């Protein structure tokens, strides 16, 4: 099962290397990882998607907890949350195909952001499923280049997983 | 007060009550050594190779329980520390290490003696820092000592660029640490502690499996009280040795790969395994499925990540084992387990730890006598190999923190420099190094350091003219094809010692052990004893790869 971990880290040099290195060294596979600043200037949030069973995810989380720069980890997989990913796709598009392609883009609410002589570039946001579907729909035309940001996620409603929001790093013993 | 960062660093060390710094100077760390020049509190031990510095700091930390401190310059100085850092990391030893670095403006330019030691050491430190902002140095040092010594201890490295070291700051040592990402759990959950008491009450055949965490927590007294209260036999991991008296009737000795057969059988037969500060290492469990197959497992450890890492446990409890035992003991009543203890006595009789005394001077005999002559009270440092296992089997340690040995990394060359640090930390207790003819040659340059510091270390080389441990592996796993294990050249160890001004002896027989070993031990200064032992002697018992610990074989 895929798990989405929302990880708050110190915005200190080397923190990304620490996390990436830990995954590599312990043989954990990262599905996707997105990182950026948060509302606090000295805190960054990593959204990490990993796949594995309960025990595997438990080890991943516990090992992450050991990093001094990791402030808090929330496994939000089973919570109500919104998640988004951004993709940019450069697709082969002969002038005669453009209308058709624009039509597909419209269905996915994707926006054309660039136009070449024989290509079009789209941006599209959404959850993973939608992005996958968009990618598949364009594949028959020939995808020249594709870049995805990896997923970012946030809890729904008034709940939040910030630095000061209760249940911090201490592991629940289970 | 205004001063340079280098001066501030030394002030920080003084505030942390550091007495010894082990190190080696060079260009990038020049400002720090210059500041050290003016300190009247901190004494510096000049080693002969940076690996010696980190092992010495490590040996010092193991016997004192304090943080070992070490310094080296950038580039090769820093990379020479790497093995020692990994060693301390694997055995959870608290160290703070300082490395000089090229100036911030030069970082990333392949400058002279520039290496990214921050990046190189990331996987083998508990934490590390590259200091860029001079103002932050005092807080970083404060944090480093805190992180190294609390929770599960470990090494922390601080990389200090030369220009930062030379900048001026106004010095104030913080009184508190502020680390939002680091808050070890110390107290055990009360409901879990009650649950554990209940399991102990119900158990008929409990075994206590005590590891290095007992020593880390200074919980030897509580361990003894627990064992005696619930009448449970105690087995130690290699790292846990010396946390329980070696001559106690409840002691089973070491378990695992080269553990006693009765310890391994007791674990196999027990219905409750109480793991205290032990991490189910593969040298201990061997085939996991066959490890404690009948037991309910209680696992107490300060590091949540150790729990459930290797085996699934019935009752996990995160916290400091000393505090937890203190909470647990009042809930337990004195229990009589005569049937189980009778069974243990039977196992001890059926599978005794023995060796064949025929056929030359046996290394096991040397260790037995060493134990006798020192009453099990000496600090014993070892290197890595068969001699290390014979110490584990035949030296009956009586006091905590008296075994100084590389367990997790199994790092040959650790012994001599670690003995140097241990001797400086052990305030007059006798320090013995038991080493092999292979291991000693990895770091024997530190004889110079030992002499310079006037340390009365007694060195016993169990000289079998071979890399015995690997030879043993080749006997069992390579059908006796001995490849690159037998030395065809050795220096004359006695004359080598004499070149350093160390009195030296060669021992070839049991009679000489009885006459010369006490003489060597009685030397007021250091001494070296070259014990000529048979090449073919094996460490026995031994559990073959892929087998369970109940299947140990006799391979003497
Ligand atoms: C040649 C060779 C052969 C070996 N053969 C054997 C063998 O036969 N048997 C054997 O046992 N070992 C053997 N070893 C050693 C082995 O490799 C491991 O180093 C050792 O078994 C680990 O011991 P440990 O489980 O006590 O863990 P340690 O590495 O000592 O770890 C300590 C544990 O305690 C925890 N801890 C620390 N502080 C606290 C605290 N305050 N409260 C609670 N928990 C705490 C830590 O989180 C950690 O989990 C051998 C090594 C070599 C080199
Ligand atoms: C740095 C290092 N290199 C290689 C090894 C592999 N190794 C383990 S034990 C051993 C032999 C040790 O020989 P010696 O010091 O003579 O001790 P003995 O086993 O003969 O008692 C070797 C080579 C190691 N543990 N450490």
Tab-separated table of C-alpha atoms and ligand atoms in Angstrom, chain B residues 90-92 151-153 209-214 216-217 236-240 254-259 276-284 299-303 306 319-322 384-385 388-389 406-411 469, ligand 1:
chain	number	residue	atom	x	y	z
B	90	UNK	CA	27.886	0.984	15.523
B	91	UNK	CA	28.554	0.567	19.237
B	92	UNK	CA	26.597	3.689	20.293
B	151	UNK	CA	19.173	9.008	24.283
B	152	UNK	CA	21.008	6.364	22.326
B	153	UNK	CA	24.537	7.768	22.401
B	209	UNK	CA	19.165	-11.023	27.530
B	210	UNK	CA	21.171	-7.944	28.480
B	211	UNK	CA	23.110	-5.834	26.004
B	212	UNK	CA	25.242	-2.748	25.711
B	213	UNK	CA	22.283	-0.572	26.690
B	214	UNK	CA	22.733	-1.665	30.318
B	216	UNK	CA	24.983	2.937	28.409
B	217	UNK	CA	22.323	3.458	31.056
B	236	UNK	CA	25.008	-10.998	27.889
B	237	UNK	CA	25.586	-9.948	24.345
B	238	UNK	CA	29.210	-9.301	23.577
B	239	UNK	CA	28.564	-5.586	24.060
B	240	UNK	CA	26.740	-6.251	27.298
B	254	UNK	CA	27.687	-14.644	26.248
B	255	UNK	CA	25.109	-15.945	23.781
B	256	UNK	CA	25.109	-16.169	20.004
B	257	UNK	CA	27.651	-17.192	17.414
B	258	UNK	CA	30.437	-17.955	19.878
B	259	UNK	CA	28.306	-17.917	22.987
B	276	UNK	CA	17.285	-5.116	27.865
B	277	UNK	CA	19.232	-2.630	25.756
B	278	UNK	CA	20.087	-5.246	23.145
B	279	UNK	CA	19.426	-5.045	19.442
B	280	UNK	CA	18.965	-8.632	18.227
B	281	UNK	CA	22.186	-8.481	16.268
B	282	UNK	CA	22.725	-11.190	13.647
B	283	UNK	CA	25.748	-12.537	15.578
B	284	UNK	CA	23.312	-13.129	18.409
B	299	UNK	CA	12.014	-5.600	24.416
B	300	UNK	CA	13.144	-2.549	26.340
B	301	UNK	CA	15.230	-0.070	24.377
B	302	UNK	CA	15.697	3.669	24.239
B	303	UNK	CA	15.707	3.667	20.454
B	306	UNK	CA	15.381	-0.995	17.333
B	319	UNK	CA	12.746	4.281	27.390
B	320	UNK	CA	15.863	4.335	29.498
B	321	UNK	CA	16.432	0.852	30.855
B	322	UNK	CA	17.656	2.130	34.220
B	384	UNK	CA	39.170	-8.130	16.745
B	385	UNK	CA	39.428	-11.820	16.068
B	388	UNK	CA	38.569	-11.146	21.288
B	389	UNK	CA	36.178	-14.070	21.531
B	406	UNK	CA	34.751	-3.158	18.906
B	407	UNK	CA	31.559	-5.195	18.571
B	408	UNK	CA	29.395	-3.821	15.816
B	409	UNK	CA	32.042	-2.818	13.320
B	410	UNK	CA	34.532	-5.480	14.394
B	411	UNK	CA	37.349	-3.093	13.678
B	469	UNK	CA	39.431	-15.744	12.892
C	1	LIG	C1	34.390	-11.443	15.566
C	1	LIG	C2	33.126	-11.053	16.272
C	1	LIG	C3	32.283	-12.028	16.768
C	1	LIG	C4	31.145	-11.694	17.492
C	1	LIG	N1	30.397	-12.686	18.043
C	1	LIG	C5	29.392	-12.359	18.890
C	1	LIG	C6	28.677	-13.355	19.620
C	1	LIG	O1	28.946	-14.545	19.512
C	1	LIG	N2	27.711	-12.957	20.460
C	1	LIG	C7	27.400	-11.633	20.636
C	1	LIG	O2	26.546	-11.330	21.464
C	1	LIG	N3	28.026	-10.685	19.940
C	1	LIG	C8	29.024	-11.012	19.091
C	1	LIG	N4	29.698	-10.007	18.434
C	1	LIG	C9	29.293	-8.605	18.637
C	1	LIG	C10	28.129	-8.222	17.718
C	1	LIG	O3	28.619	-7.935	16.446
C	1	LIG	C11	27.351	-6.987	18.254
C	1	LIG	O4	28.230	-5.910	18.426
C	1	LIG	C12	26.678	-7.220	19.584
C	1	LIG	O5	26.040	-8.476	19.623
C	1	LIG	C13	25.640	-6.144	19.835
C	1	LIG	O6	25.331	-6.075	21.177
C	1	LIG	P1	23.979	-5.442	21.722
C	1	LIG	O7	22.808	-6.140	21.141
C	1	LIG	O8	24.123	-5.421	23.187
C	1	LIG	O9	23.907	-4.013	21.092
C	1	LIG	P2	24.711	-2.647	21.247
C	1	LIG	O10	25.367	-2.366	19.950
C	1	LIG	O11	25.526	-2.583	22.470
C	1	LIG	O12	23.498	-1.655	21.318
C	1	LIG	C14	22.954	-1.241	22.515
C	1	LIG	C15	21.445	-1.207	22.449
C	1	LIG	O13	21.002	-0.650	23.684
C	1	LIG	C16	20.196	0.469	23.439
C	1	LIG	N5	20.444	1.454	24.485
C	1	LIG	C17	21.476	2.314	24.604
C	1	LIG	N6	21.345	3.059	25.713
C	1	LIG	C18	20.200	2.664	26.306
C	1	LIG	C19	19.512	3.071	27.481
C	1	LIG	N7	19.978	4.048	28.281
C	1	LIG	N8	18.344	2.439	27.802
C	1	LIG	C20	17.859	1.455	27.009
C	1	LIG	N9	18.463	1.051	25.884
C	1	LIG	C21	19.619	1.643	25.541
C	1	LIG	C22	20.563	0.961	22.069
C	1	LIG	O14	19.503	1.678	21.474
C	1	LIG	C23	20.895	-0.338	21.337
C	1	LIG	O15	19.740	-0.922	20.795
C	1	LIG	C24	30.813	-10.335	17.684
C	1	LIG	C25	31.637	-9.356	17.138
C	1	LIG	C26	32.791	-9.693	16.458
C	1	LIG	C27	33.673	-8.608	15.946
